[in-house]
Coordinates of C-alpha atoms in Angstrom, one line a residue:
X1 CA -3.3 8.2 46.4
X2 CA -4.9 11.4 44.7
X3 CA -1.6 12.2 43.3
X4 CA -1.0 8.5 41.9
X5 CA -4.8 8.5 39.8
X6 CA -4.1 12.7 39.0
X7 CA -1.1 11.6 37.0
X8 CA -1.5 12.2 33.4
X9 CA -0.2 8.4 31.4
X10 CA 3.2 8.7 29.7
X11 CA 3.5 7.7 26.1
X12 CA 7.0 5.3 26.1
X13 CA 6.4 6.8 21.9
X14 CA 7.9 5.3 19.1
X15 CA 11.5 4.6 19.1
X16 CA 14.2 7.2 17.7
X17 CA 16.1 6.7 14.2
X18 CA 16.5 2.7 14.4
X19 CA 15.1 2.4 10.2
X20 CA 18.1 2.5 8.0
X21 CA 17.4 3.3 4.3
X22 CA 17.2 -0.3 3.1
X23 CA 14.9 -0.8 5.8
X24 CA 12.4 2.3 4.8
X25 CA 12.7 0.8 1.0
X26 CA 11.7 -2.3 2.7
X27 CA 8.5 -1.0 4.1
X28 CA 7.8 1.1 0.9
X29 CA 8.2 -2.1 -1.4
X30 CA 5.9 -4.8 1.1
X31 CA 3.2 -1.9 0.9
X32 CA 3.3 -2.5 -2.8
X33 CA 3.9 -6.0 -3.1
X34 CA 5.0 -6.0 -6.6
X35 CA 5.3 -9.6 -7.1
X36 CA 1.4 -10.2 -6.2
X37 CA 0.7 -7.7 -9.2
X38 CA 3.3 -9.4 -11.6
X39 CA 1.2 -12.8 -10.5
X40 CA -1.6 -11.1 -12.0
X41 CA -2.0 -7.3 -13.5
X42 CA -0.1 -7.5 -16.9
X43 CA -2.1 -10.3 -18.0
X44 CA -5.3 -8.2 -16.7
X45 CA -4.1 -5.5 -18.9
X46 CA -2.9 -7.6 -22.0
X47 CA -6.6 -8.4 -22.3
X48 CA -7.3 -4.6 -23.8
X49 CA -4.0 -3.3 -24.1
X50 CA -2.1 -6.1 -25.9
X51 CA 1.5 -5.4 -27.0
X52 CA 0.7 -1.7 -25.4
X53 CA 1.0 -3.7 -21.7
X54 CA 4.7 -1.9 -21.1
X55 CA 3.2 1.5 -22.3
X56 CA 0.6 0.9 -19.8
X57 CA 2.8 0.3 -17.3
X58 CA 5.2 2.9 -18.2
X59 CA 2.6 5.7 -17.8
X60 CA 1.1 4.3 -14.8
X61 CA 4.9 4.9 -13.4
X62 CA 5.1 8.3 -14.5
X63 CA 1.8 9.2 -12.7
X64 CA 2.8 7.6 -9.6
X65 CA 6.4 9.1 -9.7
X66 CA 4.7 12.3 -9.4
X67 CA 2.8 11.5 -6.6
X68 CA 6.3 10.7 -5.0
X69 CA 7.3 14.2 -6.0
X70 CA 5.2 15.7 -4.1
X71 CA 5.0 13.4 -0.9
X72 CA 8.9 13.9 -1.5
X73 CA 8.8 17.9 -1.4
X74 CA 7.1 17.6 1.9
X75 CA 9.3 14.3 3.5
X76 CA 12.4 16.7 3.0
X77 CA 11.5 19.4 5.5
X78 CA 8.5 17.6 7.5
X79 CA 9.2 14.1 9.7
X80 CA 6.3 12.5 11.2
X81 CA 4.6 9.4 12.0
X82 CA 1.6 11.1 10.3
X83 CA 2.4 10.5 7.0
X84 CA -0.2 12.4 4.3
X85 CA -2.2 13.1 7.1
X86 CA 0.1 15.7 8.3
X87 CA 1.4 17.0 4.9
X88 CA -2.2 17.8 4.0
X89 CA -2.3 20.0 6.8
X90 CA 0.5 22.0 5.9
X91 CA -1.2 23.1 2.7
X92 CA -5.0 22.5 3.0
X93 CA -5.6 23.0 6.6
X94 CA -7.4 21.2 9.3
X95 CA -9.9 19.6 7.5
X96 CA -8.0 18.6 4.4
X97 CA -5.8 16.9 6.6
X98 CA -7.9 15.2 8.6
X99 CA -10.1 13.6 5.4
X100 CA -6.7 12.6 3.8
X101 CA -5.9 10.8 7.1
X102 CA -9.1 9.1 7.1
X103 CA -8.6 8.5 3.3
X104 CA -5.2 7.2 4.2
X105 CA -6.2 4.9 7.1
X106 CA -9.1 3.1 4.9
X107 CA -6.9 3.0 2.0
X108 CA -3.7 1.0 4.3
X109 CA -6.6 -1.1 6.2
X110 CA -8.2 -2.1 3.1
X111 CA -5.1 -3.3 0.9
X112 CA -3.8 -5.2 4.3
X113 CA -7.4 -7.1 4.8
X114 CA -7.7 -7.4 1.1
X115 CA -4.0 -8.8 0.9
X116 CA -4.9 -11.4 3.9
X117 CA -7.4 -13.2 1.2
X118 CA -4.1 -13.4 -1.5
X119 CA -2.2 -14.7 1.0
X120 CA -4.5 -17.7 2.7
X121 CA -4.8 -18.9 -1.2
X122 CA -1.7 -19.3 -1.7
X123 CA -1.0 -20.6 1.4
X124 CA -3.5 -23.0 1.0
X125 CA -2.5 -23.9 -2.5
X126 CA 0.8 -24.4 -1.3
X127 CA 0.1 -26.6 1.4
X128 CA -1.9 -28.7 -1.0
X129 CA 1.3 -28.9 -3.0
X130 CA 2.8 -30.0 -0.2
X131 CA 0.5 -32.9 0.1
X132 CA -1.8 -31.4 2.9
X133 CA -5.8 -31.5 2.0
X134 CA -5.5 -27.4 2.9
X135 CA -9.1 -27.1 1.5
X136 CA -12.3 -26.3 2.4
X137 CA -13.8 -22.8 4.7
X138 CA -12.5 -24.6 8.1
X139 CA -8.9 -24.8 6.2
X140 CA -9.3 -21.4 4.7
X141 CA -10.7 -19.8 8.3
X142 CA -7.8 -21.2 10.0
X143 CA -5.2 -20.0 8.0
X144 CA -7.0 -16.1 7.7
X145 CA -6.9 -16.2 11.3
X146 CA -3.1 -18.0 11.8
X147 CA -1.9 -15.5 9.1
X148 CA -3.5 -12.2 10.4
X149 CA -2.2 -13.2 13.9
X150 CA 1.4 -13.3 12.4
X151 CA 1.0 -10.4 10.9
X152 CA -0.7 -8.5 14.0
X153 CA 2.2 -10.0 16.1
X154 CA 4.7 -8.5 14.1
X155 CA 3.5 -4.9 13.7
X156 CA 3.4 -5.0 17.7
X157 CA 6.8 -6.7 18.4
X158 CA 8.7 -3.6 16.8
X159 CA 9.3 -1.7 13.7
X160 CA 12.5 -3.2 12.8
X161 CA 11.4 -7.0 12.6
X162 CA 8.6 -6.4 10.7
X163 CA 10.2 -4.3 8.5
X164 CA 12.8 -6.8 8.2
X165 CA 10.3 -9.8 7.7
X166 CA 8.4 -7.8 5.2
X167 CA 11.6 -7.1 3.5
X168 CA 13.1 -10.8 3.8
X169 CA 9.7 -12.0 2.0
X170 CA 9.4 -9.3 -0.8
X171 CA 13.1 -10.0 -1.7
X172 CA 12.8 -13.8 -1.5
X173 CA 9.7 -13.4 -3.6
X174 CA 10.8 -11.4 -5.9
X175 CA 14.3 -13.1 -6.1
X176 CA 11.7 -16.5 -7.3
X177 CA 9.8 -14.5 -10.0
X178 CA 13.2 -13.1 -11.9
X179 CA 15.0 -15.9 -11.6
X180 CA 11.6 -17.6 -13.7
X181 CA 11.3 -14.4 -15.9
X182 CA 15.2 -14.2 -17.2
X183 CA 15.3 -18.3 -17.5
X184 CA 12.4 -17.9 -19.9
X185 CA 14.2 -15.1 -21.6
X186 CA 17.3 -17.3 -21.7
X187 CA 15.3 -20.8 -22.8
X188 CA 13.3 -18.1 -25.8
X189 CA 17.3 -17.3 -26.9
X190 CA 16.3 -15.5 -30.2
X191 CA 13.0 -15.3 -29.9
X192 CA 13.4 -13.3 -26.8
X193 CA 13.0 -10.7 -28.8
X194 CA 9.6 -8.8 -29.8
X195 CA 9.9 -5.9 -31.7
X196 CA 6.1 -5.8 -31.7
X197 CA 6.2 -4.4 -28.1
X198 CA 8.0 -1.3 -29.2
X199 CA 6.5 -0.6 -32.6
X200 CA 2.9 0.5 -31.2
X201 CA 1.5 -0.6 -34.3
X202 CA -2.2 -1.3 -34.1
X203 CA -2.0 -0.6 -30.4
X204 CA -5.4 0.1 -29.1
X205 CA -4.7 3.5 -26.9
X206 CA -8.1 3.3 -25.3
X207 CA -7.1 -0.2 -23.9
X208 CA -3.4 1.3 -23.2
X209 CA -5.4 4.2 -21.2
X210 CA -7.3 1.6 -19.2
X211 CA -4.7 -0.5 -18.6
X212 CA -3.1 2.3 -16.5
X213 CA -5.8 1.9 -14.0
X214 CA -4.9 -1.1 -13.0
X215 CA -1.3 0.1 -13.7
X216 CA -1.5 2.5 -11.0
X217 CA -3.4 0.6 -8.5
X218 CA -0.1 -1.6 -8.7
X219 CA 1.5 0.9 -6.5
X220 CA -0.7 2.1 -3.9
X221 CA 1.2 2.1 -0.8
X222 CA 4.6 3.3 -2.5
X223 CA 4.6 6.6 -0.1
X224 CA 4.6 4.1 3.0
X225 CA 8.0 4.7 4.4
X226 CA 6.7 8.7 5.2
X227 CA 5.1 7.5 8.7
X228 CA 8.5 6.5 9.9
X229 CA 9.7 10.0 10.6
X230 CA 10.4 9.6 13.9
X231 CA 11.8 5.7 13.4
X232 CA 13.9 6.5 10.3
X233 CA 17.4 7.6 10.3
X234 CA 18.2 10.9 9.1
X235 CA 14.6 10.8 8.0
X236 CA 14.5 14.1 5.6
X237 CA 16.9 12.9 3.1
X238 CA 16.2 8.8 3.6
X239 CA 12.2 9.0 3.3
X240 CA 12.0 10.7 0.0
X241 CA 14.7 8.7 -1.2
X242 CA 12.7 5.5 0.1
X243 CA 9.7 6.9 -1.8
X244 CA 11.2 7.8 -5.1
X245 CA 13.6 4.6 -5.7
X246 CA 10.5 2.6 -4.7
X247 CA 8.0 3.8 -7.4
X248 CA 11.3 3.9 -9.9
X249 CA 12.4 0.4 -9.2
X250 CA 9.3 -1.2 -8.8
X251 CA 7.8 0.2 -12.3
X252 CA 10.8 -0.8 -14.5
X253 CA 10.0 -4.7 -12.5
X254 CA 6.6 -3.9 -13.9
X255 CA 8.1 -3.0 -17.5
X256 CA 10.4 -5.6 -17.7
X257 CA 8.1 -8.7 -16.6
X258 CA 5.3 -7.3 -18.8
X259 CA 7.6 -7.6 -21.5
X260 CA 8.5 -10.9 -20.6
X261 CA 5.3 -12.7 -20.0
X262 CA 4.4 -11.3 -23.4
X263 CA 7.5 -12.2 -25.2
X264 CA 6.8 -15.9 -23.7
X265 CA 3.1 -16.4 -24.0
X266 CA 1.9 -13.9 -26.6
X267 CA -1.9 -13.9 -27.5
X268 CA -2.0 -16.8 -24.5
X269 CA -1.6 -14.2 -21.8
X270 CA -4.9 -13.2 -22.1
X271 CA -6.3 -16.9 -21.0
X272 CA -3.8 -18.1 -18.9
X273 CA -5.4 -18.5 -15.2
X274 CA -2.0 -18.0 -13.6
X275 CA 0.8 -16.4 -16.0
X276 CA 3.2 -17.5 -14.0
X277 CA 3.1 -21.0 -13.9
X278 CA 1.9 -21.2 -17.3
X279 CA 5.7 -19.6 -17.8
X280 CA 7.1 -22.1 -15.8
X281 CA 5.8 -24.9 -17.4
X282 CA 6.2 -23.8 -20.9
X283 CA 9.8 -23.7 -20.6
X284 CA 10.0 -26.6 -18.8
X285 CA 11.0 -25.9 -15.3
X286 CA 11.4 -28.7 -12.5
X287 CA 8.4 -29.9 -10.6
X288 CA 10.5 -28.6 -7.3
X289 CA 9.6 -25.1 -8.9
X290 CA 5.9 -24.8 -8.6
X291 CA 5.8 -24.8 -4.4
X292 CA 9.0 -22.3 -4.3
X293 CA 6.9 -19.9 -6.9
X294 CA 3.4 -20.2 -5.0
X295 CA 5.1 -19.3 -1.8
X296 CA 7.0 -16.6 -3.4
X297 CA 3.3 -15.1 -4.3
X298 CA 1.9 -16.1 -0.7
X299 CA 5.1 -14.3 1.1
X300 CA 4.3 -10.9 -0.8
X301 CA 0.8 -11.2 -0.1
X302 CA 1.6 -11.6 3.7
X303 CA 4.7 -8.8 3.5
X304 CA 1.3 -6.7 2.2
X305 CA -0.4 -7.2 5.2
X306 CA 2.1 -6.2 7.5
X307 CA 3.6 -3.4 6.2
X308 CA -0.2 -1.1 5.7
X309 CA -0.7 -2.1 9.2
X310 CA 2.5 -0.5 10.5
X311 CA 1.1 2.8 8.6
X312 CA -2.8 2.6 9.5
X313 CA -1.1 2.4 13.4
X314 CA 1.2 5.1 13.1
X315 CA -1.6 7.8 11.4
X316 CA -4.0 7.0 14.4
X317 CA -1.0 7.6 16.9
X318 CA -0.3 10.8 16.0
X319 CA -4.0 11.1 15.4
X320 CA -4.4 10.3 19.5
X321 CA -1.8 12.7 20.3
X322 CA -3.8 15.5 18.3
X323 CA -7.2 14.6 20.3
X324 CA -8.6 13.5 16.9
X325 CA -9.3 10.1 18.4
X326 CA -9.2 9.3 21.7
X327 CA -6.1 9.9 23.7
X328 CA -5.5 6.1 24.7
X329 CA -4.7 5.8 21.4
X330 CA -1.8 8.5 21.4
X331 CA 0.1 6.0 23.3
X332 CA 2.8 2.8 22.4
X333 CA 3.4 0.1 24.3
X334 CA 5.9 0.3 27.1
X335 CA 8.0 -2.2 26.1
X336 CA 7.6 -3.0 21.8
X337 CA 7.7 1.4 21.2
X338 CA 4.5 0.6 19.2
X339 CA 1.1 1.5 19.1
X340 CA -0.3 -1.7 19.6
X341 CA -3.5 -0.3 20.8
X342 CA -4.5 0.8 17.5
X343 CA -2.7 -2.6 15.9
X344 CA -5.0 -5.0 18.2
X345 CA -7.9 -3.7 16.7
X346 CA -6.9 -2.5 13.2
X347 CA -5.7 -6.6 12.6
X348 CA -8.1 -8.3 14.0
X349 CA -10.5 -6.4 12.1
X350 CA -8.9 -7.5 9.2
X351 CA -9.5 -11.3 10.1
X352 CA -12.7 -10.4 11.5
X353 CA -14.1 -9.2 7.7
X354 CA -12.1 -12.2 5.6
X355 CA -13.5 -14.9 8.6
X356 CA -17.3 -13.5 8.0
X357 CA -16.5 -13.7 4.0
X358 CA -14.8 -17.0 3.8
X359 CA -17.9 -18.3 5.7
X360 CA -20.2 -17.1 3.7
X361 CA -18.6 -18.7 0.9
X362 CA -16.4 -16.0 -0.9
X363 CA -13.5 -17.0 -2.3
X364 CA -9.9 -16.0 -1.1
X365 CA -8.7 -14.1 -4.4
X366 CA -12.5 -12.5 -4.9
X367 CA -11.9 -10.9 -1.3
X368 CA -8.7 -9.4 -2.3
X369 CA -10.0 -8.0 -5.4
X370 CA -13.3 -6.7 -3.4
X371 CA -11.7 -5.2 -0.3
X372 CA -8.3 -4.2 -2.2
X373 CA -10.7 -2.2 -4.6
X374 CA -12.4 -0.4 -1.3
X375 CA -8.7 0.6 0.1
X376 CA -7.9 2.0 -3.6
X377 CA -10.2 4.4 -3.1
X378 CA -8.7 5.6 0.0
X379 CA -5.3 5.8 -1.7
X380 CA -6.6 7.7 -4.7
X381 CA -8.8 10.6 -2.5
X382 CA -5.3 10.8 0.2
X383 CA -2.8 11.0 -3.6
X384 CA -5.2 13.7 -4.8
X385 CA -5.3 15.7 -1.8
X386 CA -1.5 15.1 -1.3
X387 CA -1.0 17.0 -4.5
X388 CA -3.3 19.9 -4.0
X389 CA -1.9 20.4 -1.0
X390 CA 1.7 20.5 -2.0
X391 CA 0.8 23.0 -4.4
X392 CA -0.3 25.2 -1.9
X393 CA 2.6 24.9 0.7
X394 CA 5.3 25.8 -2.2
X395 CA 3.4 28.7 -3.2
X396 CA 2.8 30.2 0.3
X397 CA 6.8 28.8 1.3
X398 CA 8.1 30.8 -2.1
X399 CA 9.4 28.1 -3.1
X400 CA 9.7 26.8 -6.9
X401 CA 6.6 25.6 -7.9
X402 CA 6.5 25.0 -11.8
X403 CA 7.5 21.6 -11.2
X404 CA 5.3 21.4 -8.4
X405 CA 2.6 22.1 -10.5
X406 CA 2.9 20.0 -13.1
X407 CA 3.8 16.7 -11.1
X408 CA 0.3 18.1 -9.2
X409 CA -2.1 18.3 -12.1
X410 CA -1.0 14.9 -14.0
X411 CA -1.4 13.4 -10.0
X412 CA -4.7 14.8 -9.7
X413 CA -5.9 14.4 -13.0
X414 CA -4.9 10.3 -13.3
X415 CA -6.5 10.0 -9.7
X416 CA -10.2 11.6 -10.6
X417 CA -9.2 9.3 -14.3
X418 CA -8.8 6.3 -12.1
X419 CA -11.5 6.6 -9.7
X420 CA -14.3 7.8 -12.6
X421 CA -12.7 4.2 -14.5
X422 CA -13.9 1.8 -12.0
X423 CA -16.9 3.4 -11.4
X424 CA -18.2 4.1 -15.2
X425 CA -19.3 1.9 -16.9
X426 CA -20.8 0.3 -13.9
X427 CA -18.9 -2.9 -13.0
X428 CA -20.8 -6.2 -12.2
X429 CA -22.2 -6.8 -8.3
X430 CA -20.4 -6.2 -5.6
X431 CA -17.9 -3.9 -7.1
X432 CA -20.4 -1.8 -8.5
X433 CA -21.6 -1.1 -4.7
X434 CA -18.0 -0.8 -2.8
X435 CA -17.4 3.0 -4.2
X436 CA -21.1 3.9 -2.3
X437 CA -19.3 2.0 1.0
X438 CA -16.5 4.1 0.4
X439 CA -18.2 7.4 0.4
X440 CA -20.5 5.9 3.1
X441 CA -17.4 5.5 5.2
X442 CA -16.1 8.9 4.2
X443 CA -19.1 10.8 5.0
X444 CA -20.0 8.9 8.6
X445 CA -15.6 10.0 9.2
X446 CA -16.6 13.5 8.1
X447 CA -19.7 13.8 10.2
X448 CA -17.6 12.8 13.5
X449 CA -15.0 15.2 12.9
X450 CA -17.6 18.3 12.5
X451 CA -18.7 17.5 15.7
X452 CA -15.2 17.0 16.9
X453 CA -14.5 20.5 15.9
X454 CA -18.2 21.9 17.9
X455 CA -17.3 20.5 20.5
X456 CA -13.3 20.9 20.7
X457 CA -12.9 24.0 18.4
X458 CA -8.9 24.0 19.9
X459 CA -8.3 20.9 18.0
X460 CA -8.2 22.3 14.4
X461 CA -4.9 24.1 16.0
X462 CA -3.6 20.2 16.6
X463 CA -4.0 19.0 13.5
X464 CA -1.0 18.4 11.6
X465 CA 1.8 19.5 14.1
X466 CA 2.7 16.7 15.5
X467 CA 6.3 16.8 14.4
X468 CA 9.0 14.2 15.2
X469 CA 10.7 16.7 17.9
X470 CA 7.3 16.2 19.4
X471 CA 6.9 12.8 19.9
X472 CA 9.2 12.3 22.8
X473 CA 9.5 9.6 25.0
X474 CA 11.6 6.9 26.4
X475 CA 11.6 6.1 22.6

């Protein structure tokens, strides 16, 4: 019996090269959810950039593209599950690494509880649609809860299927909104074309600047596929592949329905409450269309949820493993190859914070605006760090860095840009407060790690080497 209780528990880990390249694209795109921010951003940026939308959008691709540069210069020689959290480590050290985990981890959790609010609206709007009285907190509760619990079940159940579902959604979502965006540009004919948008003239740059803001927080998420190194096939050429095509592709969609809404609703943009329908019924699309366009927008917000979830689990897996957290949590379930201990606490936690907000009377869409804005942050602070730190591994590697460099100071520069843009001028209540919870959060993360490190000095040589070879198992 002493033998049987001595035994040290076995980690089944993560299973071995089962995501194809579509299916890393897949996980890259959900994590962005591009047709939640056509729903909404160019219209939010019309309002100070005006026929300077595209240029906003343009830029904001630019920016993020070299972010993927240098997540991409570390995904070709490093696989892991850890994501930025382990290529911070190979440039910056323990601590860098370790506080762009953390970054990382709020940033994935915050967009997926934030996205959960998206997605109950427009369920619930499109169950109204649909002739059901979806209305009310009980309704909205229910469907937080129903929705998360989806979501939770598929992170667990396996990589593939919720990569798959996530990818299903986006495309079918995305499939809606183009198939509305070129009909309008067909219906227009002629007048499909604005020259206006390319001219510049009278373009107010200052709005064009702030429009890349919200630009860029369109993409947060984009480096997503880079915790699948152990999962992905032939994971040092198809994860910065995944990474790059996804910020390319998704930022010329960005361009091109910019242009579009524009093109169709000019100076109307600015008031219109939901661009997209207001497309859809000014060219005169069939009644059938509203419910297949509101569930387009609800299946992205739900692919949104998912797909940060699969990252937040995978960054506190390799995190257990490391003795960072617990060791319980270094482990994956014996049967799924996932590590559903972090999930079952990570997605409930989600519908735990949108339940105690829809109860106290918050609004579905206010809740992904308030807690999306408090993962942003995360993103931004793991980008930066990113950046710096692959700056630092080229240098000491001997590698060519010029390019490095660049891509590095424009990343870092748009970030601090970013973050300094929703803080000043100070926003209206509760925005105003979520970059203190932010910081709050960082510093409580920080404090537990500085005692980690008194009383486990041998750690700091953990962090950041958990390699793919390394995570063996029946996986």
């Amino acid at each position: 019996m002493s033998t049987t209780t001595s035994q040290q528990p076995v980690d089944a880990g993560l299973r071995h090269g089962v995501m194809s390249g579509p299916e890393l694209a897949a996980q890259a795109i959900a994590n962005i959810a591009p047709s939640a921010v056509i729903a909404f951003t160019a219209a939010s940026i019309f309002i100070g950039a005006g026929n300077g939308t595209m240029l906003s959008f343009l830029l904001a691709t630019i920016v993020i593209v070299c972010v993927g540069y240098c997540v991409a210069v570390f995904a070709k020689r490093n696989a892991s599950a850890g994501s930025l959290y382990t290529y911070v480590a190979k440039g910056l050290g323990p601590t860098g690494a370790y506080t762009a985990g953390v970054a990382l981890i709020i940033g994935c959790w915050g967009i997926a509880a934030g996205s959960l609010g998206g997605a109950v609206s427009y369920m619930s709007d499109l169950l109204r649609l649909l002739g059901v009285p979806a209305s009310g907190v009980v309704w909205l509760i229910a469907l937080a809860i129903v929705i998360g619990g989806l979501a939770t079940f598929f992170t667990i159940r396996g990589i593939r299927i919720s990569a798959r579902v996530s990818l299903v959604l986006e495309l079918v979502s995305v499939a809606i909104i183009m198939i509305l965006l070129v009909t309008a540009l067909v219906v227009l004919g002629p007048d499909a074309w604005d020259p206006a948008q390319f001219s510049f003239e009278g373009v107010p740059f200052q709005g064009v600047a702030a429009g890349m803001v919200l630009g860029i927080l369109g993409f947060v998420g984009f480096s997503s596929a880079d915790a699948l190194g152990r999962e992905a096939k032939n994971p040092y050429t198809a994860i910065p592949r995944a990474i790059m095509w996804s910020a390319v592709v998704v930022g010329v969609l960005y361009v091109f329905a910019a242009y579009t809404q524009i093109a169709v609703l000019g100076d109307d943009l600015a008031t219109a409450a939901s661009p997209l329908q207001a497309i859809s019924e000014k060219i005169g699309m069939p009644g059938w269309f509203t419910p297949l366009l509101t569930f387009g927008v609800a299946a992205s917000f739900f692919a949104v949820v998912v797909a940060p979830l699969n990252v937040v689990g995978r960054i506190v897996y390799v995190m257990g493993k490391e003795g960072v957290v617990p060791e319980r949590f270094g482990r994956t379930h014996d049967t799924h190859l996932t590590p559903h201990r972090v999930l079952l606490i990570a997605g409930p936690a989600a519908i735990v914070l949108d339940v105690i907000l829809l109860a106290c009377g918050v609004q579905p869409m206010d809740i992904t605006v308030w807690v999306d804005t408090y993962g942003t942050y995360g993103y931004m602070v793991a980008y930066a760090l990113v950046a710096i730190a692959c700056v630092a591994y080229v240098r000491r590697e001997r590698m060519r860095s010029a390019l490095v460099t660049l891509c590095a100071a424009i990343a870092v520069i748009a970030m601090v840009y970013v973050f300094l843009a929703n803080v000043f001028p100070v926003p209206a209540f509760p925005l105003n407060v979520i970059p203190y919870l932010f910081l709050a959060t960082m510093i409580a993360a920080l404090a537990w790690f500085l005692r980690l490190r008194k009383q486990d000095p041998e750690v700091l040589d953990r962090i950041g080497n958990t390699e793919t070879d390394m995570l063996e198992g029946v996986g």
